[in-house]
Amino acid sequence: MPVFDRDASEDSGGRDALPKLPVPNLKDTLDRYLRCMKHLLTEEQFNKTQNIVTQFGAPGGVGELLQSKLTERSENVANWVYDYWLNDMYLNNRLALPVNSSPAMVFPQQNFMAPIDSLRFAAHLISGVLEYKTHLDDRDLPVDYARGQLAGTRLCMEQYYRLFTSYRLPGPERDTLVAQESSVMPEPEHIIVACKNQFFVLDVMINFRQLNQRDLLTQLEKIVKMADNEEEQLPPIGLLTSDGRTEWAESRSVLMRESTNRDSLDMIERCLCLVCLDDASGPELSDTKRAMLMLHGGGLTKNGGNRWYDKPMQFIVGADGCCGVVCEHSAFEGIVLVQCTEYLLKCMIGSPSKLVRAASVSELPAPRRLRWKCTPEIHKLITSAADKLQRMVKNLDINVHKFHDYGKGFIKKQKMSPDAYIQLALQLGFYRCHGRPVSTYESASLRRFQQGRVDNIRSATPEAFAFVKAMTEGKNSTSDTEKMELLKGAITAQTNYTRLAITGMAIDNHLLGLREIAHEMKMGKLEMFKDEAYLISNQFILSTSQVPTTVEMFCCYGPVVPNGYGACYNPQSDHIIFSVSSFHESQQTCSAEFVKCLAQGLRDVRDLCNKCNTDCAATEERKGQTQKAHTQTETKWEEKSPQRPSDLTKNKQTVPQVLVKTTDQSSVEAQTQTLPHGEAQPLSKISKS
């Protein structure tokens, strides 16, 4: 059993102990919005936007009215942006969940020598899930505390309690995030096992006792045998959940006409999680291939139907050792997924498989196969969903790259934030590829506040743009010293915006809140939110996220726009794992080319740092040698010229002193930069929880 590495707390919910999310100042947000967008627009576009923003924010204008209503809302709800954000980010989105919305964690490749090995792994994994669920049920999960900037701040834990108790219900226009918080509903005591596109109910509590690993293995063996019975096999209903959300909502309505289907849907929607026992997917299991299989299952011909995408946690256990977890993202953020999966993997690594007969439940009833009554209409819907999933499989262009030249260890030695540094490398790589800056999304946690989710760090800052231009177009005309100053300025700008985001002062959620308040007041679509600049600002061509892990695994997800990239990165001490995705159908993108430019950018920034460090060291050495020679000359002169005691004292006071920096002194000085307002800002690593 792994030991929690976070401090225990008397109250693992912690909502009441946390402050409410603040409402930023209207003028500050509008000023930042213009600054964020100016270099992303043409001069004509910006001039138009500037006029619109000025009018929107004018004294006594519509902006101030909306701001006052938003402030009023913040006083009456726990988190003024939560519902707006959840709907806008997830529930209103009509795109299919696989690739477009649901991220995946790819576990280390497993070496299963025999079919039973994968079932042992699955049984051990389920046992870990039940152990983790016990911590959640007992409310004794230690509270997370922020690290990096504003370290030590208590974080909201609500997302953890949705891991195994929620479900995304499809709707014709908007989905619903269903959380089983009612005391009337019984706690789920089963998981769903998917095998060969069939679904089975695995009760984890029988006769008031929780199954041990031996019992779980026995039940999984029965499930595999039942799934192999071709006479009993039913159509791959799970494919329907891979369809667009409106289409799936309509298909679900058709299924619900039959009581058998209603019962099966109810069992899936109330289960703890899914465990998907996948067939082998072929000989080549590179990181890139495994990432693809996690995101979409490989389509109908492989394991694409062996899924139910509405459940928050789907653990994938492939017969070929391809394992991981796919999550429905509306219920929780990546850090919660990481904490849970790391617990499970450490549990499996740290404790041997407990396949003992002792205390097992005798006479285990056989798991139940979920039944479906499929009309010709449903068969047609399944075929349509399968075709669309297959197109998605062909369209996804993903490249998982392990950059081995260096990792966050080198970056920290430069006294820079690894996250800010990598974000600049992403900007440089994109500019090399496409010759322009674009709206960039990097998630920043708001868990310092009640019901906190995320806001956006706008990494495409004017300072980042100046730096990448100097590294590309101005490569020969800009000196290394100037480039280094631009790098430091861009790091500082990224660090400062990150602080704004994690303290609730960024612009995206605020603008969203103002827009939604206007909608509620039936103002129609305001010019501010119809403006081309606002549309461009929300077209995130580059969607990025840092997902660091302490266990060997990595995260991946798809782009959020048809002509964009998804770029997830996991910085380790001596390497960085990148998972870059795009779509083949876009003529503007190519994941392999972007990765190539990104890797070159990382090498270029390293070379710049090393060169400037060498030049700086040489300069310091020359200064030291000059001072040493000067001191030796003064000493010889003093030896030849006898002086009165008073003269010696006078000379001693006027001779320049050489300051020798210790390692700690250098560290402190290098970590401090001067902000425009004169504030000293440490450039230490930011860890966004």
mmCIF file of C-alpha atoms in Angstrom, residues 170 172 237 239-241 243-257 261 265 308 372-373 375 377-385 388:
data_model
loop_
_atom_site.group_PDB
_atom_site.id
_atom_site.type_symbol
_atom_site.label_atom_id
_atom_site.label_comp_id
_atom_site.label_asym_id
_atom_site.label_seq_id
_atom_site.Cartn_x
_atom_site.Cartn_y
_atom_site.Cartn_z
ATOM 1 C CA PRO A 170 -25.767 13.165 -23.174
ATOM 2 C CA PRO A 172 -29.704 17.079 -27.399
ATOM 3 C CA ILE A 237 -23.373 -0.800 -28.195
ATOM 4 C CA LEU A 239 -19.682 2.566 -30.142
ATOM 5 C CA LEU A 240 -22.718 4.808 -29.699
ATOM 6 C CA THR A 241 -20.921 6.677 -26.877
ATOM 7 C CA ASP A 243 -20.571 9.533 -31.516
ATOM 8 C CA GLY A 244 -21.243 13.279 -31.412
ATOM 9 C CA ARG A 245 -23.071 14.241 -28.243
ATOM 10 C CA THR A 246 -26.349 15.198 -29.907
ATOM 11 C CA GLU A 247 -26.306 11.985 -31.971
ATOM 12 C CA TRP A 248 -25.574 9.883 -28.884
ATOM 13 C CA ALA A 249 -28.381 11.602 -26.965
ATOM 14 C CA GLU A 250 -30.796 10.667 -29.763
ATOM 15 C CA SER A 251 -29.493 7.086 -29.882
ATOM 16 C CA ARG A 252 -29.837 6.772 -26.117
ATOM 17 C CA SER A 253 -33.477 7.880 -26.387
ATOM 18 C CA VAL A 254 -34.058 5.067 -28.872
ATOM 19 C CA LEU A 255 -32.390 2.552 -26.548
ATOM 20 C CA MET A 256 -34.486 3.732 -23.602
ATOM 21 C CA ARG A 257 -37.690 2.574 -25.282
ATOM 22 C CA ASN A 261 -31.861 -1.463 -22.366
ATOM 23 C CA LEU A 265 -27.865 1.699 -19.075
ATOM 24 C CA TRP A 308 -18.173 3.568 -22.638
ATOM 25 C CA TRP A 372 -29.529 -5.171 -25.194
ATOM 26 C CA LYS A 373 -32.573 -5.300 -27.411
ATOM 27 C CA THR A 375 -33.907 -2.911 -33.386
ATOM 28 C CA GLU A 377 -32.841 1.400 -36.136
ATOM 29 C CA ILE A 378 -30.244 0.802 -33.421
ATOM 30 C CA HIS A 379 -28.121 -1.357 -35.721
ATOM 31 C CA LYS A 380 -28.130 1.508 -38.216
ATOM 32 C CA LEU A 381 -27.070 3.984 -35.516
ATOM 33 C CA ILE A 382 -24.206 1.693 -34.455
ATOM 34 C CA THR A 383 -22.989 1.441 -38.045
ATOM 35 C CA SER A 384 -23.065 5.218 -38.418
ATOM 36 C CA ALA A 385 -21.142 5.724 -35.160
ATOM 37 C CA LYS A 388 -17.422 8.221 -37.823
#
